[in-house]
XYZ file of C-alpha atoms in Angstrom:
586
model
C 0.000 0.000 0.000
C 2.724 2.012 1.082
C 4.415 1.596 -2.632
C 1.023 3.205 -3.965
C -0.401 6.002 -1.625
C 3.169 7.652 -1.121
C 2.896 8.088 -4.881
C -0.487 9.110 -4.605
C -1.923 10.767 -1.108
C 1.480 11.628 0.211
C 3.089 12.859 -2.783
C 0.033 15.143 -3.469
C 0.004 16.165 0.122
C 3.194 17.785 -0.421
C 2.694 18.699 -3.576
C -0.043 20.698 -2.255
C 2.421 23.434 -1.841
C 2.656 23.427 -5.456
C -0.227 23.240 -7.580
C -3.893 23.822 -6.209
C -6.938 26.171 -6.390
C -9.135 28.399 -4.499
C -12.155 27.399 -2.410
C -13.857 29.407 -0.077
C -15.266 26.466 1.642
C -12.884 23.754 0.990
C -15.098 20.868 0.227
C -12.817 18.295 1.796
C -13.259 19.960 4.799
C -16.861 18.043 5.658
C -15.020 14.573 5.469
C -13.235 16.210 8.940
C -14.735 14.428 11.712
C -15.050 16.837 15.156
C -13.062 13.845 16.883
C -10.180 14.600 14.887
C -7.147 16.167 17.327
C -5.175 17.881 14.961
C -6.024 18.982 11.865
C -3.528 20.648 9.045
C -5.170 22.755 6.303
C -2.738 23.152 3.374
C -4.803 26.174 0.599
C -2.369 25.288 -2.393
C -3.977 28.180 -4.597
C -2.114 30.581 -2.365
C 0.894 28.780 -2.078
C 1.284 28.164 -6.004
C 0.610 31.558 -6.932
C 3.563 32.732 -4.659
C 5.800 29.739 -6.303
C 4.448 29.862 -9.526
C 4.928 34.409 -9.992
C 8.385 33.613 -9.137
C 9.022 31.131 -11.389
C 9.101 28.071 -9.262
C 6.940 24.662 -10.922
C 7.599 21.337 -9.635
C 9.685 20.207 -12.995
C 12.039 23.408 -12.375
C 12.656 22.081 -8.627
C 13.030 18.360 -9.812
C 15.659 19.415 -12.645
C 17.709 21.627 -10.204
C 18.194 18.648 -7.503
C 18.558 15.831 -9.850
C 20.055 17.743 -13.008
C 17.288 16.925 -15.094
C 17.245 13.247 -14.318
C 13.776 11.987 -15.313
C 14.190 8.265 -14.516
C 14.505 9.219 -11.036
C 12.272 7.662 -8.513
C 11.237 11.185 -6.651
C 10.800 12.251 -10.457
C 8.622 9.560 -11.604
C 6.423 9.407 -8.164
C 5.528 13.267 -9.334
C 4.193 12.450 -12.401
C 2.156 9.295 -11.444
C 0.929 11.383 -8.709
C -0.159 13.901 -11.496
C -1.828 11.602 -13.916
C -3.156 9.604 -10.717
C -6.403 11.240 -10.787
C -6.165 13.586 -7.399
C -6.821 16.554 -7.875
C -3.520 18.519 -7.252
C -5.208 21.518 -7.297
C -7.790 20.743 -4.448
C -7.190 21.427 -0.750
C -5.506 18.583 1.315
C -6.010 17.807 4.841
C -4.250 15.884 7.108
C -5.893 15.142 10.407
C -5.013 13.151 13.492
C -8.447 11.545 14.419
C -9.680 9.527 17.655
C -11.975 6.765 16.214
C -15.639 6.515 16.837
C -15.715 2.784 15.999
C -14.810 0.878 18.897
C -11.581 -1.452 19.290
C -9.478 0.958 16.964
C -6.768 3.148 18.145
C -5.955 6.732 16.994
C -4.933 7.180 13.302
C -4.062 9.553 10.794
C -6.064 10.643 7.549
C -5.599 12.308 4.510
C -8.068 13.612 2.553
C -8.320 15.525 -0.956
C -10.634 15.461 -4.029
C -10.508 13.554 -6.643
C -10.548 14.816 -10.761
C -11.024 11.457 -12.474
C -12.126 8.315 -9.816
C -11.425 5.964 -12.768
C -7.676 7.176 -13.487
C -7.070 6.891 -9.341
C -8.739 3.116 -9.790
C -6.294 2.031 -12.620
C -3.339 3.699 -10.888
C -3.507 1.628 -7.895
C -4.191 -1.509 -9.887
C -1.365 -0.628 -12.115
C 0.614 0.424 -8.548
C -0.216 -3.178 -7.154
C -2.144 -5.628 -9.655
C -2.535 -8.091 -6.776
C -4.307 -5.810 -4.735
C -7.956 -6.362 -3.555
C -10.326 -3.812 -4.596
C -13.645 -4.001 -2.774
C -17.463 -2.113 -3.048
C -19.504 -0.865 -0.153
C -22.548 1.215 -1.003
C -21.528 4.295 -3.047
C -17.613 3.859 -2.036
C -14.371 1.082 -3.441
C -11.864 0.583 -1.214
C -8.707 -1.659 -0.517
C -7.084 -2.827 2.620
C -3.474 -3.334 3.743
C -3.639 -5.639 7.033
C 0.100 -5.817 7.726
C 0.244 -1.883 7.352
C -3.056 -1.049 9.340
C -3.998 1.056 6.712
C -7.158 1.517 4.415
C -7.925 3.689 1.362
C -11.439 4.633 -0.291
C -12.731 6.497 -2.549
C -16.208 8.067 -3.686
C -16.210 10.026 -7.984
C -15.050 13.087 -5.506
C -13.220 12.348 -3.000
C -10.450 10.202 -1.489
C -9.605 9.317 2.258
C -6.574 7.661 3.635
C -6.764 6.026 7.085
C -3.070 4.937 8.401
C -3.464 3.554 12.459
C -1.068 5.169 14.436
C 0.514 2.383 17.000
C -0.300 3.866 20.552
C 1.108 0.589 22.222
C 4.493 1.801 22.986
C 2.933 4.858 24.916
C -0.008 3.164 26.748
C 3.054 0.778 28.548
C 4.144 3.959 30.179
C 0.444 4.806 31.972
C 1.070 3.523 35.706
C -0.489 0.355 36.039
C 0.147 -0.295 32.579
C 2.263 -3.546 31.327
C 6.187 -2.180 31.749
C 5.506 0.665 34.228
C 3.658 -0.600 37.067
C 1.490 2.115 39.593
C 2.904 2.742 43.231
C 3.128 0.179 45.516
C 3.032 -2.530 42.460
C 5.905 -4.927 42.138
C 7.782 -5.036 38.891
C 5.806 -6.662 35.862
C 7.608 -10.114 34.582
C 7.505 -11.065 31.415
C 4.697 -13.436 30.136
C 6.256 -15.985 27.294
C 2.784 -16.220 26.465
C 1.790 -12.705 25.498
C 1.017 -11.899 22.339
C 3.279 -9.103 20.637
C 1.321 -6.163 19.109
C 2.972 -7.287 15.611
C 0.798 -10.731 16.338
C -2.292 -8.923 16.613
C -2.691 -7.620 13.524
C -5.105 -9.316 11.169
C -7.619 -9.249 8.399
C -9.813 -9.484 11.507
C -9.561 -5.543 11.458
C -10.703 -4.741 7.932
C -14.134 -4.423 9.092
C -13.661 -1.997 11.748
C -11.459 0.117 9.788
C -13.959 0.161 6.526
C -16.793 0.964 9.494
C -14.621 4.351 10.625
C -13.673 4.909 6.358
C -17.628 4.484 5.676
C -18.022 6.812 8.623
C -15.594 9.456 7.745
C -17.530 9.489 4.029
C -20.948 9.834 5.184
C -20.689 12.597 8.628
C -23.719 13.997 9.543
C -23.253 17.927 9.910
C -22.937 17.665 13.701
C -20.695 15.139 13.257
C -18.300 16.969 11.320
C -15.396 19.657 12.744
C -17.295 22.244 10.812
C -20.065 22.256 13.498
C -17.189 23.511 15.747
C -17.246 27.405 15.198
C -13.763 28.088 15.797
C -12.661 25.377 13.022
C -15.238 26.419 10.450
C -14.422 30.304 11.012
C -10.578 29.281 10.717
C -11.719 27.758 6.782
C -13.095 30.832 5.910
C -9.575 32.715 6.520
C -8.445 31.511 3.155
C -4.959 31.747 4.156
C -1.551 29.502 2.793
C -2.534 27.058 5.631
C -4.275 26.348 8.793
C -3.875 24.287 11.437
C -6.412 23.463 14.121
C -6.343 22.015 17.830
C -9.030 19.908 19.820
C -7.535 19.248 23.237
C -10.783 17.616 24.323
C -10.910 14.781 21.538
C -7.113 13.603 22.567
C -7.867 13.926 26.379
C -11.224 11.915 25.781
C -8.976 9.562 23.559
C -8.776 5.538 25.169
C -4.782 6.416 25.412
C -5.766 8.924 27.969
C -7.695 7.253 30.489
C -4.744 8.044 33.320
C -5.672 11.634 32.806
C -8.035 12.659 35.745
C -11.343 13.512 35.124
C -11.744 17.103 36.523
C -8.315 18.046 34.344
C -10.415 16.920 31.343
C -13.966 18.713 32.567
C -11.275 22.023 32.468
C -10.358 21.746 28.859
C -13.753 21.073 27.620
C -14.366 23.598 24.650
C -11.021 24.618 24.700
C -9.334 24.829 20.944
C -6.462 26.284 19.502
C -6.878 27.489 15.676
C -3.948 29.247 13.380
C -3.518 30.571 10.019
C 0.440 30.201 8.810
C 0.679 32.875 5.449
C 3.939 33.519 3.260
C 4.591 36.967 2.887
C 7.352 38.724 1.448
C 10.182 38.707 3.723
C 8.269 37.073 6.764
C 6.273 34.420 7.789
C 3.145 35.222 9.991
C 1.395 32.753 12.231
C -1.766 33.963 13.891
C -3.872 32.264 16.025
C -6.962 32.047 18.406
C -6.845 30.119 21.933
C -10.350 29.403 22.680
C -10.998 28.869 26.363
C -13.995 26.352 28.128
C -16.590 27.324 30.017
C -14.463 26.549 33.310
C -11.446 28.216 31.799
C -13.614 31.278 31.022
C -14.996 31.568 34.364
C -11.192 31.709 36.141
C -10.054 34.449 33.509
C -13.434 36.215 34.162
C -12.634 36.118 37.961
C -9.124 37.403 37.586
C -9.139 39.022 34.572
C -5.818 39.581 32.195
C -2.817 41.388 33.111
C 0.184 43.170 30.475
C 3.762 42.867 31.093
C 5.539 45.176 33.420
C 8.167 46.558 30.312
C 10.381 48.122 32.544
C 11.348 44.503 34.047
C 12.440 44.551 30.117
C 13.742 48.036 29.224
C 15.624 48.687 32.158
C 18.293 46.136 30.467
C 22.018 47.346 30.429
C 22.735 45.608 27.128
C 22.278 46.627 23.539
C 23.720 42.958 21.721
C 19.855 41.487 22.313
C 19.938 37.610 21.753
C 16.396 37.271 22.922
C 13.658 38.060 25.181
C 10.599 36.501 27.316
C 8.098 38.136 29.215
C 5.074 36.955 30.692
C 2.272 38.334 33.344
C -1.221 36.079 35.317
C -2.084 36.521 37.982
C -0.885 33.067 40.643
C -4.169 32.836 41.999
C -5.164 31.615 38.837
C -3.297 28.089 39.249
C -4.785 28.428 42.731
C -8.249 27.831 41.252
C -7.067 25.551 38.584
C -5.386 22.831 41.086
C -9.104 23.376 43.223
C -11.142 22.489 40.716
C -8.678 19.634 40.135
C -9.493 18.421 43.890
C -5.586 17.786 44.354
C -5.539 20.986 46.718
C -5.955 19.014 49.572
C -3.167 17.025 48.514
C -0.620 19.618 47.847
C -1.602 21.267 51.512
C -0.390 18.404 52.799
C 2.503 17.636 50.933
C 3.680 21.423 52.121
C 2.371 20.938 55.820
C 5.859 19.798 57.069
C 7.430 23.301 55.456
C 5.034 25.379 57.638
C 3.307 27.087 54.214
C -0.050 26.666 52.390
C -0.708 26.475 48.739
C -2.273 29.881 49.424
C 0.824 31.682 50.907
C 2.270 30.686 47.519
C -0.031 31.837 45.397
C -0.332 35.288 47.490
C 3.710 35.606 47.584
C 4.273 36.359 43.986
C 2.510 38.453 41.828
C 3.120 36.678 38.272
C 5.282 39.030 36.343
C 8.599 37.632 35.058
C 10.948 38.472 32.623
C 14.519 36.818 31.056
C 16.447 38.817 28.620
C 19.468 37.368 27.437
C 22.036 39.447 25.119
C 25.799 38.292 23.869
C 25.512 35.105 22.716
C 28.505 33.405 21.427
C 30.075 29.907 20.735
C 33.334 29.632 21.790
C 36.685 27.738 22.876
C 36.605 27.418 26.582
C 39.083 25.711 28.618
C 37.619 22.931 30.767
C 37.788 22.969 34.482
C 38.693 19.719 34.831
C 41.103 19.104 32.110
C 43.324 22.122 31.593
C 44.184 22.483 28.470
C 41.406 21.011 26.604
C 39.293 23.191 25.029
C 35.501 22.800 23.318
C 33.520 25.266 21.820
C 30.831 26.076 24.518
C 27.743 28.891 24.349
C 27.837 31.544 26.897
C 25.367 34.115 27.563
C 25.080 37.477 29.633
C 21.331 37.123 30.705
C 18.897 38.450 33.552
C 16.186 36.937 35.374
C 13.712 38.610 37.270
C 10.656 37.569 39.189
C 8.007 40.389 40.773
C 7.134 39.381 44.749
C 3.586 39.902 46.020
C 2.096 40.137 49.201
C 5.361 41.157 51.382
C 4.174 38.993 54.187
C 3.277 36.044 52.164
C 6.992 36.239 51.258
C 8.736 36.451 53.988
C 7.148 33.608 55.859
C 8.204 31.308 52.777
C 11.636 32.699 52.804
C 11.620 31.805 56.573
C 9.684 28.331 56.653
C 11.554 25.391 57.874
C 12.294 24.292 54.188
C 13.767 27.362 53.448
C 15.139 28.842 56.993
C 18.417 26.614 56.758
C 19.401 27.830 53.332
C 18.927 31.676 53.242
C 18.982 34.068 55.951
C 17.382 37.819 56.171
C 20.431 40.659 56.406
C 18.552 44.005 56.136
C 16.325 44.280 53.135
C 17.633 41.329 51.582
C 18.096 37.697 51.629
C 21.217 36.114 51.264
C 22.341 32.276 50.653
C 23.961 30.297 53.786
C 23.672 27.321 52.614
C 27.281 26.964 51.567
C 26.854 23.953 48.751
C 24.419 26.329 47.210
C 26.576 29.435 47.296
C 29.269 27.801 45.414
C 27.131 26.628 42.289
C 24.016 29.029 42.535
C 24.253 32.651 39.981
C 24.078 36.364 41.608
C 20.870 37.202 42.813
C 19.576 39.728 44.534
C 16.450 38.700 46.716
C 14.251 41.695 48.361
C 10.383 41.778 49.589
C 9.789 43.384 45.958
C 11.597 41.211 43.637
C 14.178 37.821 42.841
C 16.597 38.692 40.556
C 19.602 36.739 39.524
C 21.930 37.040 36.997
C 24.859 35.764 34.468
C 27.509 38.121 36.337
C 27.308 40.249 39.125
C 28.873 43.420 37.378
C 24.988 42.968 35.143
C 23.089 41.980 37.758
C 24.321 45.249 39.829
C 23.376 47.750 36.752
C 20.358 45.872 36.138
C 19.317 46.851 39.514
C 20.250 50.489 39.431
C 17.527 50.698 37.155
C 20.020 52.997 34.641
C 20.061 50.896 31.912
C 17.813 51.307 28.431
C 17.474 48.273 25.952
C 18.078 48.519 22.727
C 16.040 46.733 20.105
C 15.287 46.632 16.507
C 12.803 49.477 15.498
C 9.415 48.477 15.773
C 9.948 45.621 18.729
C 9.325 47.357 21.196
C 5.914 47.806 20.568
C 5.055 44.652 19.185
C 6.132 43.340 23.385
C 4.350 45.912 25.092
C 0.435 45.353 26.081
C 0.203 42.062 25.926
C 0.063 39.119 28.504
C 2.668 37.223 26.980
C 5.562 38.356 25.107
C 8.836 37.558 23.288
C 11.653 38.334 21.014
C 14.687 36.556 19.265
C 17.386 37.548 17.342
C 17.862 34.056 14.669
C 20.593 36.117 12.612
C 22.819 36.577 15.824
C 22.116 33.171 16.950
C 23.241 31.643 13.025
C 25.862 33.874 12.800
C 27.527 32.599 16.111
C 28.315 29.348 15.165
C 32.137 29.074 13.971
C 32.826 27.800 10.676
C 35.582 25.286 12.028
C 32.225 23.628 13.150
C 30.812 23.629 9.794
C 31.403 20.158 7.113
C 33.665 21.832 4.330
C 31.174 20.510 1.975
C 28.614 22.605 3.815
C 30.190 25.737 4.118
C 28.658 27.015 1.017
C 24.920 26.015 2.358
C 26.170 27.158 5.458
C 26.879 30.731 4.131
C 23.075 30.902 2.668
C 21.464 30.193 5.486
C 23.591 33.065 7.755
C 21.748 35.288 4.891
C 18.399 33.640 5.363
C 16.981 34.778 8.556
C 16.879 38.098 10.676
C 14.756 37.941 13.879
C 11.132 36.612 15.636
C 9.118 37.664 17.923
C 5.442 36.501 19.562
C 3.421 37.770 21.451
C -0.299 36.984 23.717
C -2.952 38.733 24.861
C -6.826 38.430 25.776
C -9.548 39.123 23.642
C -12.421 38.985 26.043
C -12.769 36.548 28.952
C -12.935 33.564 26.801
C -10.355 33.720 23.989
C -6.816 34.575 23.548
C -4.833 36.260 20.688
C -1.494 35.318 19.449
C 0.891 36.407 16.746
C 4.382 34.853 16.244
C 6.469 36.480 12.905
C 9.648 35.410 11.256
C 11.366 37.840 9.447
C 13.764 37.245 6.694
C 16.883 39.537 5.372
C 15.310 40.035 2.352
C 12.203 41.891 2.501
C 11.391 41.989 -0.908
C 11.106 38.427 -1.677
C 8.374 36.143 -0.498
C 9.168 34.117 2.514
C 8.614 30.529 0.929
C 9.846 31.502 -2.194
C 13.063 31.774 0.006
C 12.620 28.649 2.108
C 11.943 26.493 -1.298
C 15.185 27.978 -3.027
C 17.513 27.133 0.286
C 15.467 23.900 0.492
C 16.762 23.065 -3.034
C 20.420 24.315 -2.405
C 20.255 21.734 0.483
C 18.864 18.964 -1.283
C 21.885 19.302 -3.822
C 24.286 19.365 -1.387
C 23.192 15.925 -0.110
C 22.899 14.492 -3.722
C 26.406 15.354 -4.039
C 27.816 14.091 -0.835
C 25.956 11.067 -1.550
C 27.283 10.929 -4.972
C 30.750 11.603 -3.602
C 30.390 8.825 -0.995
C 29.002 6.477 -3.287
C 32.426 7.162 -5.933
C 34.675 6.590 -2.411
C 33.060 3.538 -1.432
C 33.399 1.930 -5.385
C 37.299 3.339 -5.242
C 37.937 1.155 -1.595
C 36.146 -1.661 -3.442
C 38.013 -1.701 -6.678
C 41.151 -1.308 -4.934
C 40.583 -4.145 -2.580
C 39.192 -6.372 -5.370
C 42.523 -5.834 -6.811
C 44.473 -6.580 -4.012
C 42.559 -10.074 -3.872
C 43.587 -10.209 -7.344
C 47.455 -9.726 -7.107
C 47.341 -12.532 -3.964
């Protein structure tokens, strides 16, 4: 099956990037069932027209990597999948689904439209004459047992179903076979198990073509488009989407050890985000949408912005990257309560003399880390003088705002903590000798914990004198929001030595140091109920578009491996030849 669909499906899933057409409500999109987990939306219309205007087809890409070699196999698995009878020019979805029909573990579909049903039928006879084509109703279909998989078709449309193995991660759920709960003793083995290899049979045709028939004929409220914040993220018509049901994978069999009141929290809670090429960046934007439970805490506490001058008051201008973020603690508070564990973690902290609530009320949830001269190189090692290895180092800052003073102070003077730091004036300093030796410069005060790469930064951070200097525009891309962050990719590229770099990648090496500039993201509320995020990649150059870019280096990098293969391969038949010969002269 394999030998067929990644000619097919999978070829024309990435080849969805290439060639496809515009639909404001992508057909394919009611063969989504509202079980599925994660869904990925790929709108080829908007990503061809990008390729395509700049002169980049799928022949052009295959000629560049393979110098115009047409009997290759990549080569030849393009052109079957054109003349296969998918529609190349449809939208493609790939989805990670929890099953409906009983027995079956999670899988993985794809799903696109089909131009000519009788071209995709002779293509996967002529793919695999021996294979079994069967009827059911309006729909043919054919079966791979020893692959788990199943394939059907209607004159429209085509679904793949591929079962994903969840055996190696159920063994790991306590109680489970390999990982046994508390208080168990160790599992031994059972000669007479039977392997999950062993188990699969024929006997699972039926189920499958019951979820494949299922997937085919979804009643509307059975389909993700009766889920509002899936069917408005169709309507975006962006380059792609991609879409997140927690609930359907915490409902999932696989997640039974998850407790129930964790699961009650992230009912009707969904993540959705559109993912566009534009020129010189790429721009993700997305929508958290929060439960009714989830709603209720953010409703009680409301949202809070980042304190910026935990930011700007930086003494550095050589920026490697940035994180802020600001909630209030209280909200975990309620989170663990309606969790029922907060009776457990009360008295898992009675011994240290605190309460879950003095935690909660001793900070007040705004942090920051700002890092800024990043570099990669030779350090001598501690322990073997005179060995050196290229190591990163950083200067960075920390920085965590306190709450309720008194809240504080009984923490930093509990039993737990009383042994290891030690009150002198206004701040707290470490005793605990083990810890002094190993721990970074901090500064600890009723109003804020603050440590640091050096104590020369941590000092001028603290003094308050220093401004931060960012790229134009940054600054107020951070500010106002809930969440925040920044990066700098070109400093972090360009840091990397060349001695580190293959010879025979220098060159690829070089391209990518020109590739990217810097990212940042950023959070905030929209209302009690949803949240708001951006994250943007920026390139060097601005005036080309973003995948454009990524495609070209993509291509640079897949000749570079052609050749080192094609190198290795002329090595390997030299050592041969020469050792053939050697037998020879013997």
């Amino acid at each position: 099956m394999k030998k067929a669909i990644s000619k097919v499906l999978l070829t024309a899933l990435s080849a969805a990037v290439i060639l496809s057409a515009c639909s404001k409500a992508p057909e394919e999109s009611r063969f989504i069932p509202k079980t599925a987990g994660v869904v990925l939306e790929l709108n080829a219309k908007q990503l061809t027209t990008k390729l395509v205007s700049n002169g980049i087809t799928m022949d052009k890409l295959f000629e560049a990597v393979q110098q115009k070699d047409t009997s290759n196999e990549v080569m030849k698995a393009w052109k079957d999948a054109e003349n296969s009878g998918v529609d190349l020019q449809s939208h493609f979805f790939l989805s990670v689904v929890t099953p409906t029909t009983a027995g079956l573990d999670q899988y993985v579909s794809v799903t696109a439209s089909l131009k000519d049903a009788d071209k995709f039928e002779a293509f996967v006879k002529k793919q695999s004459p021996d294979l079994k084509i069967e009827t059911k109703n309006d729909l043919k279909y054919f079966w791979k047992a020893d692959e788990q998989c199943i394939v059907g078709w209607t004159k429209s449309t085509t679904i793949l179903i591929k079962s994903i193995n969840t055996n190696e991660l159920k063994k790991f759920a306590p109680g489970q076979q390999g990982f046994p709960a508390p208080g168990d003793a160790p599992a031994e083995a059972d000669s007479t198990e039977v392997s999950p290899v062993a188990l699969v049979s024929d006997s699972n045709e039926a189920a499958w073509l019951t979820e494949l028939d299922h997937l085919f004929h979804l009643k509307k409220d059975e389909s993700a488009a009766s889920i509002e914040p899936f069917n408005k993220l169709l309507k975006e018509n962006a380059d792609a989407g991609l879409f997140f049901n927690a609930e359907s994978f915490y409902n999932s069999t696989n997640m039974t050890m998850i407790p129930a009141n964790f699961k009650k929290l992230m009912e009707g809670t969904y993540y959705a985000s559109t993912i566009n090429f534009e020129n010189g960046k790429i721009v993700c934007e997305g929508d958290s949408y929060l439960g009714k439970e989830m709603t209720a805490i953010m409703k009680k506490y409301g949202s809070k912005e980042i304190d910026y001058d935990l930011i700007k008051k930086y003494p550095g201008t050589n920026i490697t990257g940035l994180i802020a973020y600001a909630f209030d603690f209280h909200m975990i508070g309620d989170i663990i309560k309606l969790m029922s564990v907060d009776g457990m973690v009360n008295m898992s902290l009675a011994k240290s003399g605190v309460t879950l609530d003095d935690i909660l009320d001793a900070f007040e949830g705004q942090l920051a880390y700002v890092a800024s001269d990043f570099a990669i190189t030779k350090q001598e090692s501690q322990y073997m003088p005179g060995h050196f290895s290229d190591k990163p180092s950083a200067k960075w800052i920390f920085t965590l705002k306190v709450g309720k003073k008194e809240a504080f102070d009984k923490i930093m003077t509990s039993p737990m903590l009383k042994d290891v730091f030690a009150k002198e004036g206004d701040h707290y300093v470490i005793t605990n000798p083990m810890m002094a030796a190993t721990a970074p410069p901090m500064s600890i005060t009723d109003k804020y914990i603050t440590l640091g790469s050096d104590s020369t930064l941590l000092q001028e951070y603290l003094a308050g004198k220093g401004s931060i200097k960012l790229p134009e525009g940054v600054e107020s891309k951070l500010k106002g929001n809930m969440m925040a962050g920044y990066v700098d990719l070109d400093k972090l590229v360009n840091s990397v030595p060349d001695s580190e770099v293959d010879a025979d990648a220098k060159p690829l090496f070089a391209k990518a140091k020109e590739l990217f500039k810097d990212a940042y993201f950023n959070t905030k509320m929209n209302g009690n109920d949803k949240q708001h995020g951006e994250i943007v990649i920026n390139f060097k150059n601005k005036d080309q578009n973003s995948l454009v870019q990524l495609v070209n280096f993509g291509t640079e990098a897949a000749k570079l491996i052609q050749e080192k293969k094609a190198k290795e391969e002329g090595e390997n038949a030299a050592i041969d030849s020469a050792a053939a010969n050697a037998d020879t002269v013997k």
